[in-house]
């Protein structure tokens, strides 16, 4: 029931980093620098361009190929768009055509099949709208003949083309801002800079096709040489009132094959290398409850790769930018709506492009100043605001480590808590922007670089706990938000002795929930988690942790600051009053441990791409569950069972949630068919993957120990697993980690009994379990016992069902001795039937598979 999101983290790299690396310079076949007055007028032209009736042609058997995308225009009419800056950037086709797109691997083919019913996209279409930034027009022109009905065609499809132009306008602006006349310095100088950037214009290729398919309806295919995953296809789908952009497939090209249909060059830079970074943010905000902030943000930007004119930022769509300056001079900016249904749009964010007067130079440092304001907060209860409701409150480029210096001005009576260390709180005698005199000021400076900054404010009460040197403070209001579930009257049979007759049920009327009353409980729980994690993983990275009440069922962990759902501030009785089941109660209270663990996993150790985001959720979740297991193993198993049950749950079409995809699809898992797919899989399956890994290592360690390896101490059962986590913490603090790197941390000391086919590698786990979706079933068949002096050999076959044939699993085999379960060993199963024989203690007559359920399997 509890949904935990890290809203700010879900950046689809291919939408944010569009245009991030390779930047075209001027080469001899590039057009002459065209005439356009400003980035804004260029942008407006790009987003409003219609068809040119003098460019309508008859088309037969013409192909457009971009890497894995193969489009054939078999028979029809194509009309091209009017010039923008002397270039043709789009076309509309009507007739008979076909697209063929083959995803490169099993994960992507399964994703394609989930949405389209087939592993390969092979679809006939009736219309196609093309948008491109390169020489596509020139490439097609020699193969075309003038059409008879040009005028009519242009008239019929002009409005459609005009409407579709908007979607790619910002992407094209990123390419073409290059050719805007330089201002400030001489144009010749800027042309010189472009040449020294060392890239050819051929390296920036973008093609978007929106197709009206015969069977699949309207969908998109993209090729973008500047994106970290250059090829993708997908479709906007609405379910009830929610829009989802279903990503059918997305992948990067092998380096050697990159741009193969477009370019001769294979020397292009990796699209994902960030060409600029922001080392420091200073943000001064005037916070005006209940909804408004007015702010000024100073950003120190460093240019790692020069040549570009435009840089993108993400910002809440509720904020309006008044001005952007670069080193004190006003510069142009474009506030572009995010594409509907994408993760960015669902977070409430838009893209802002800042256009510089000249191409940026490698090594250049620029101070950017943004002045902006708007309604990004919402009031949801007395003294209770929802700060993250409407997207990011400062111009942000996604996850990257920066220093933050935040200053807030806010009215008396409110408590404000922010990321970083508080360095001053004061009343503001002379208020800066006409606010009420006597308003408060507080300043918060990050103790070390952090990936993101936030704040929360409310009319709070607070409670303090300590975890060693760390001060933990929980802030909550005395009430809950509007729309919070109503406590129900309960019939209770008192268990005190009843005099004279049968016990009578009495009605208990619950009191209203008060998060403030339970703030101490939350602070204590978080402090306990900090002690546990510090002992096992490494020291807590800051001096303080603040937990603040957050309305709704969403929680977020920011560096040193947690937004915690009101539900987690409820006492056990208050949860009972809401008729929560024991496992629901556990989920809600475990949120404290989960969000606290994000201080290690997610806020300090980041993730590399959306395909690795599951690591942060699974590690945070499993950290919290290890603490729970040490205190209450029964509830621990109840939670694990619930995750398994959720994965096996069927949607309205009869598909099981587990079929939504592998953990490595990240936020793509939240799609129209499985809106909660990301949470269920990255938390649920991700947690199970770590659980499997931990118990495999534990069993292997205990077997080795049996052979005489000395391991001291009773807490050493999980030594190998914990050592892996400590290694990750030491090596990846302040850096991103990828899925392969996570597994490498455990491979380093992989016990020999886990070497599949003699290799010290977890490749089998990565391929079958991390990149797979199966929840298999294992059964024993044909067991035989042959007694020998001093031992019994057990032989038989392990059957594997409900799994692909290539799934490899080390299945633990146990027997009972004197009423206790004894591990005989793990058998690597591979395929539907795996014969085995193991040596067991003399007289063994019973073996069982995985009695403690350490594997994610179907129980029956
Ligand atoms: Zn989380």
PDB file of N, CA, C and O in Angstrom, residues 810-854:
ATOM      1  N   UNK A 810      21.768 -21.809  -7.918  1.00  0.00           N
ATOM      2  CA  UNK A 810      22.328 -22.732  -6.925  1.00  0.00           C
ATOM      3  C   UNK A 810      21.265 -23.049  -5.863  1.00  0.00           C
ATOM      4  O   UNK A 810      20.984 -22.232  -4.998  1.00  0.00           O
ATOM      5  N   UNK A 811      20.670 -24.230  -5.987  1.00  0.00           N
ATOM      6  CA  UNK A 811      19.548 -24.582  -5.111  1.00  0.00           C
ATOM      7  C   UNK A 811      20.078 -25.298  -3.871  1.00  0.00           C
ATOM      8  O   UNK A 811      20.773 -26.301  -3.994  1.00  0.00           O
ATOM      9  N   UNK A 812      19.759 -24.798  -2.669  1.00  0.00           N
ATOM     10  CA  UNK A 812      20.264 -25.452  -1.457  1.00  0.00           C
ATOM     11  C   UNK A 812      19.475 -26.720  -1.127  1.00  0.00           C
ATOM     12  O   UNK A 812      18.262 -26.754  -1.238  1.00  0.00           O
ATOM     13  N   UNK A 813      20.229 -27.736  -0.749  1.00  0.00           N
ATOM     14  CA  UNK A 813      19.670 -29.048  -0.458  1.00  0.00           C
ATOM     15  C   UNK A 813      19.950 -29.353   1.014  1.00  0.00           C
ATOM     16  O   UNK A 813      21.094 -29.267   1.465  1.00  0.00           O
ATOM     17  N   UNK A 814      18.910 -29.675   1.742  1.00  0.00           N
ATOM     18  CA  UNK A 814      19.029 -29.897   3.187  1.00  0.00           C
ATOM     19  C   UNK A 814      18.583 -31.295   3.575  1.00  0.00           C
ATOM     20  O   UNK A 814      17.802 -31.926   2.874  1.00  0.00           O
ATOM     21  N   UNK A 815      19.058 -31.757   4.720  1.00  0.00           N
ATOM     22  CA  UNK A 815      18.489 -32.947   5.344  1.00  0.00           C
ATOM     23  C   UNK A 815      18.225 -32.611   6.807  1.00  0.00           C
ATOM     24  O   UNK A 815      18.578 -31.517   7.280  1.00  0.00           O
ATOM     25  N   UNK A 816      17.548 -33.503   7.505  1.00  0.00           N
ATOM     26  CA  UNK A 816      17.313 -33.266   8.931  1.00  0.00           C
ATOM     27  C   UNK A 816      18.191 -34.202   9.748  1.00  0.00           C
ATOM     28  O   UNK A 816      18.346 -35.367   9.412  1.00  0.00           O
ATOM     29  N   UNK A 817      18.793 -33.638  10.790  1.00  0.00           N
ATOM     30  CA  UNK A 817      19.591 -34.435  11.737  1.00  0.00           C
ATOM     31  C   UNK A 817      19.171 -34.015  13.125  1.00  0.00           C
ATOM     32  O   UNK A 817      19.261 -32.827  13.452  1.00  0.00           O
ATOM     33  N   UNK A 818      18.725 -34.947  13.871  1.00  0.00           N
ATOM     34  CA  UNK A 818      18.301 -34.675  15.257  1.00  0.00           C
ATOM     35  C   UNK A 818      17.340 -33.488  15.319  1.00  0.00           C
ATOM     36  O   UNK A 818      17.511 -32.577  16.120  1.00  0.00           O
ATOM     37  N   UNK A 819      16.384 -33.516  14.414  1.00  0.00           N
ATOM     38  CA  UNK A 819      15.345 -32.483  14.428  1.00  0.00           C
ATOM     39  C   UNK A 819      15.794 -31.145  13.875  1.00  0.00           C
ATOM     40  O   UNK A 819      15.027 -30.191  13.839  1.00  0.00           O
ATOM     41  N   UNK A 820      17.060 -31.037  13.414  1.00  0.00           N
ATOM     42  CA  UNK A 820      17.528 -29.759  12.862  1.00  0.00           C
ATOM     43  C   UNK A 820      17.825 -29.894  11.378  1.00  0.00           C
ATOM     44  O   UNK A 820      18.247 -30.958  10.914  1.00  0.00           O
ATOM     45  N   UNK A 821      17.613 -28.805  10.660  1.00  0.00           N
ATOM     46  CA  UNK A 821      17.923 -28.796   9.236  1.00  0.00           C
ATOM     47  C   UNK A 821      19.440 -28.642   9.050  1.00  0.00           C
ATOM     48  O   UNK A 821      20.053 -27.765   9.676  1.00  0.00           O
ATOM     49  N   UNK A 822      20.003 -29.496   8.212  1.00  0.00           N
ATOM     50  CA  UNK A 822      21.437 -29.414   7.951  1.00  0.00           C
ATOM     51  C   UNK A 822      21.661 -29.235   6.450  1.00  0.00           C
ATOM     52  O   UNK A 822      21.099 -29.979   5.642  1.00  0.00           O
ATOM     53  N   UNK A 823      22.462 -28.238   6.089  1.00  0.00           N
ATOM     54  CA  UNK A 823      22.730 -27.966   4.679  1.00  0.00           C
ATOM     55  C   UNK A 823      23.687 -29.020   4.111  1.00  0.00           C
ATOM     56  O   UNK A 823      24.781 -29.222   4.631  1.00  0.00           O
ATOM     57  N   UNK A 824      23.244 -29.692   3.049  1.00  0.00           N
ATOM     58  CA  UNK A 824      24.136 -30.648   2.377  1.00  0.00           C
ATOM     59  C   UNK A 824      24.998 -29.936   1.335  1.00  0.00           C
ATOM     60  O   UNK A 824      26.121 -30.349   1.064  1.00  0.00           O
ATOM     61  N   UNK A 825      24.446 -28.910   0.745  1.00  0.00           N
ATOM     62  CA  UNK A 825      25.191 -28.166  -0.258  1.00  0.00           C
ATOM     63  C   UNK A 825      24.231 -27.529  -1.243  1.00  0.00           C
ATOM     64  O   UNK A 825      23.021 -27.666  -1.112  1.00  0.00           O
ATOM     65  N   UNK A 826      24.799 -26.759  -2.167  1.00  0.00           N
ATOM     66  CA  UNK A 826      23.957 -26.168  -3.214  1.00  0.00           C
ATOM     67  C   UNK A 826      24.246 -26.867  -4.529  1.00  0.00           C
ATOM     68  O   UNK A 826      25.406 -27.126  -4.853  1.00  0.00           O
ATOM     69  N   UNK A 827      23.191 -27.132  -5.267  1.00  0.00           N
ATOM     70  CA  UNK A 827      23.328 -27.774  -6.579  1.00  0.00           C
ATOM     71  C   UNK A 827      22.991 -26.719  -7.630  1.00  0.00           C
ATOM     72  O   UNK A 827      21.928 -26.100  -7.575  1.00  0.00           O
ATOM     73  N   UNK A 828      23.912 -26.486  -8.564  1.00  0.00           N
ATOM     74  CA  UNK A 828      23.608 -25.557  -9.667  1.00  0.00           C
ATOM     75  C   UNK A 828      22.633 -26.228 -10.616  1.00  0.00           C
ATOM     76  O   UNK A 828      22.992 -27.192 -11.295  1.00  0.00           O
ATOM     77  N   UNK A 829      21.407 -25.745 -10.673  1.00  0.00           N
ATOM     78  CA  UNK A 829      20.462 -26.267 -11.658  1.00  0.00           C
ATOM     79  C   UNK A 829      20.587 -25.432 -12.920  1.00  0.00           C
ATOM     80  O   UNK A 829      20.842 -24.224 -12.871  1.00  0.00           O
ATOM     81  N   UNK A 830      20.405 -26.095 -14.044  1.00  0.00           N
ATOM     82  CA  UNK A 830      20.585 -25.455 -15.342  1.00  0.00           C
ATOM     83  C   UNK A 830      19.685 -26.215 -16.307  1.00  0.00           C
ATOM     84  O   UNK A 830      19.987 -27.349 -16.652  1.00  0.00           O
ATOM     85  N   UNK A 831      18.556 -25.645 -16.664  1.00  0.00           N
ATOM     86  CA  UNK A 831      17.636 -26.341 -17.560  1.00  0.00           C
ATOM     87  C   UNK A 831      16.560 -27.087 -16.796  1.00  0.00           C
ATOM     88  O   UNK A 831      16.540 -27.086 -15.574  1.00  0.00           O
ATOM     89  N   UNK A 832      15.641 -27.712 -17.533  1.00  0.00           N
ATOM     90  CA  UNK A 832      14.466 -28.324 -16.917  1.00  0.00           C
ATOM     91  C   UNK A 832      14.791 -29.482 -15.965  1.00  0.00           C
ATOM     92  O   UNK A 832      14.056 -29.722 -15.024  1.00  0.00           O
ATOM     93  N   UNK A 833      15.891 -30.221 -16.212  1.00  0.00           N
ATOM     94  CA  UNK A 833      16.222 -31.353 -15.336  1.00  0.00           C
ATOM     95  C   UNK A 833      17.710 -31.343 -15.029  1.00  0.00           C
ATOM     96  O   UNK A 833      18.531 -31.317 -15.946  1.00  0.00           O
ATOM     97  N   UNK A 834      18.049 -31.339 -13.769  1.00  0.00           N
ATOM     98  CA  UNK A 834      19.457 -31.371 -13.375  1.00  0.00           C
ATOM     99  C   UNK A 834      19.705 -32.574 -12.473  1.00  0.00           C
ATOM    100  O   UNK A 834      19.238 -32.592 -11.328  1.00  0.00           O
ATOM    101  N   UNK A 835      20.429 -33.604 -12.977  1.00  0.00           N
ATOM    102  CA  UNK A 835      20.765 -34.731 -12.104  1.00  0.00           C
ATOM    103  C   UNK A 835      21.842 -34.316 -11.105  1.00  0.00           C
ATOM    104  O   UNK A 835      22.656 -33.435 -11.406  1.00  0.00           O
ATOM    105  N   UNK A 836      21.820 -34.896  -9.930  1.00  0.00           N
ATOM    106  CA  UNK A 836      22.826 -34.538  -8.930  1.00  0.00           C
ATOM    107  C   UNK A 836      23.126 -35.742  -8.056  1.00  0.00           C
ATOM    108  O   UNK A 836      22.357 -36.700  -7.996  1.00  0.00           O
ATOM    109  N   UNK A 837      24.276 -35.711  -7.400  1.00  0.00           N
ATOM    110  CA  UNK A 837      24.491 -36.591  -6.252  1.00  0.00           C
ATOM    111  C   UNK A 837      25.354 -35.861  -5.240  1.00  0.00           C
ATOM    112  O   UNK A 837      26.276 -35.126  -5.601  1.00  0.00           O
ATOM    113  N   UNK A 838      24.963 -36.022  -3.978  1.00  0.00           N
ATOM    114  CA  UNK A 838      25.710 -35.375  -2.905  1.00  0.00           C
ATOM    115  C   UNK A 838      25.995 -36.393  -1.815  1.00  0.00           C
ATOM    116  O   UNK A 838      25.259 -37.367  -1.660  1.00  0.00           O
ATOM    117  N   UNK A 839      27.065 -36.139  -1.108  1.00  0.00           N
ATOM    118  CA  UNK A 839      27.419 -37.025   0.000  1.00  0.00           C
ATOM    119  C   UNK A 839      26.809 -36.454   1.274  1.00  0.00           C
ATOM    120  O   UNK A 839      27.008 -35.277   1.594  1.00  0.00           O
ATOM    121  N   UNK A 840      26.020 -37.300   1.968  1.00  0.00           N
ATOM    122  CA  UNK A 840      25.313 -36.865   3.172  1.00  0.00           C
ATOM    123  C   UNK A 840      25.752 -37.727   4.348  1.00  0.00           C
ATOM    124  O   UNK A 840      26.385 -38.764   4.154  1.00  0.00           O
ATOM    125  N   UNK A 841      25.429 -37.282   5.548  1.00  0.00           N
ATOM    126  CA  UNK A 841      25.769 -38.109   6.715  1.00  0.00           C
ATOM    127  C   UNK A 841      25.142 -39.502   6.600  1.00  0.00           C
ATOM    128  O   UNK A 841      24.070 -39.656   5.993  1.00  0.00           O
ATOM    129  N   UNK A 842      25.821 -40.499   7.178  1.00  0.00           N
ATOM    130  CA  UNK A 842      25.352 -41.876   7.080  1.00  0.00           C
ATOM    131  C   UNK A 842      23.921 -41.999   7.583  1.00  0.00           C
ATOM    132  O   UNK A 842      23.534 -41.371   8.573  1.00  0.00           O
ATOM    133  N   UNK A 843      23.129 -42.740   6.849  1.00  0.00           N
ATOM    134  CA  UNK A 843      21.760 -43.011   7.276  1.00  0.00           C
ATOM    135  C   UNK A 843      20.745 -41.965   6.837  1.00  0.00           C
ATOM    136  O   UNK A 843      19.576 -42.044   7.180  1.00  0.00           O
ATOM    137  N   UNK A 844      21.194 -40.981   6.059  1.00  0.00           N
ATOM    138  CA  UNK A 844      20.260 -39.938   5.604  1.00  0.00           C
ATOM    139  C   UNK A 844      19.130 -40.578   4.789  1.00  0.00           C
ATOM    140  O   UNK A 844      19.368 -41.404   3.910  1.00  0.00           O
ATOM    141  N   UNK A 845      17.902 -40.212   5.100  1.00  0.00           N
ATOM    142  CA  UNK A 845      16.762 -40.757   4.363  1.00  0.00           C
ATOM    143  C   UNK A 845      15.773 -39.669   3.930  1.00  0.00           C
ATOM    144  O   UNK A 845      14.675 -39.954   3.502  1.00  0.00           O
ATOM    145  N   UNK A 846      16.146 -38.441   4.069  1.00  0.00           N
ATOM    146  CA  UNK A 846      15.222 -37.378   3.665  1.00  0.00           C
ATOM    147  C   UNK A 846      16.029 -36.176   3.183  1.00  0.00           C
ATOM    148  O   UNK A 846      17.005 -35.786   3.833  1.00  0.00           O
ATOM    149  N   UNK A 847      15.659 -35.609   2.036  1.00  0.00           N
ATOM    150  CA  UNK A 847      16.267 -34.341   1.608  1.00  0.00           C
ATOM    151  C   UNK A 847      15.159 -33.369   1.205  1.00  0.00           C
ATOM    152  O   UNK A 847      14.113 -33.782   0.702  1.00  0.00           O
ATOM    153  N   UNK A 848      15.392 -32.092   1.452  1.00  0.00           N
ATOM    154  CA  UNK A 848      14.427 -31.053   1.052  1.00  0.00           C
ATOM    155  C   UNK A 848      15.167 -29.909   0.368  1.00  0.00           C
ATOM    156  O   UNK A 848      16.342 -29.655   0.635  1.00  0.00           O
ATOM    157  N   UNK A 849      14.427 -29.216  -0.518  1.00  0.00           N
ATOM    158  CA  UNK A 849      14.988 -28.080  -1.246  1.00  0.00           C
ATOM    159  C   UNK A 849      14.657 -26.796  -0.500  1.00  0.00           C
ATOM    160  O   UNK A 849      13.496 -26.560  -0.162  1.00  0.00           O
ATOM    161  N   UNK A 850      15.645 -26.001  -0.268  1.00  0.00           N
ATOM    162  CA  UNK A 850      15.475 -24.623   0.213  1.00  0.00           C
ATOM    163  C   UNK A 850      14.366 -24.443   1.258  1.00  0.00           C
ATOM    164  O   UNK A 850      13.435 -23.669   1.034  1.00  0.00           O
ATOM    165  N   UNK A 851      14.469 -25.113   2.395  1.00  0.00           N
ATOM    166  CA  UNK A 851      13.371 -25.034   3.373  1.00  0.00           C
ATOM    167  C   UNK A 851      13.165 -23.629   3.953  1.00  0.00           C
ATOM    168  O   UNK A 851      12.058 -23.295   4.358  1.00  0.00           O
ATOM    169  N   UNK A 852      14.223 -22.805   3.972  1.00  0.00           N
ATOM    170  CA  UNK A 852      14.087 -21.456   4.544  1.00  0.00           C
ATOM    171  C   UNK A 852      13.663 -20.416   3.510  1.00  0.00           C
ATOM    172  O   UNK A 852      13.607 -19.225   3.813  1.00  0.00           O
ATOM    173  N   UNK A 853      13.380 -20.884   2.292  1.00  0.00           N
ATOM    174  CA  UNK A 853      12.973 -19.960   1.224  1.00  0.00           C
ATOM    175  C   UNK A 853      13.972 -18.828   1.043  1.00  0.00           C
ATOM    176  O   UNK A 853      13.641 -17.650   1.185  1.00  0.00           O
ATOM    177  N   UNK A 854      15.188 -19.211   0.723  1.00  0.00           N
ATOM    178  CA  UNK A 854      16.207 -18.205   0.434  1.00  0.00           C
ATOM    179  C   UNK A 854      16.237 -17.854  -1.047  1.00  0.00           C
ATOM    180  O   UNK A 854      16.987 -16.970  -1.459  1.00  0.00           O
TER     181      UNK A 854
END
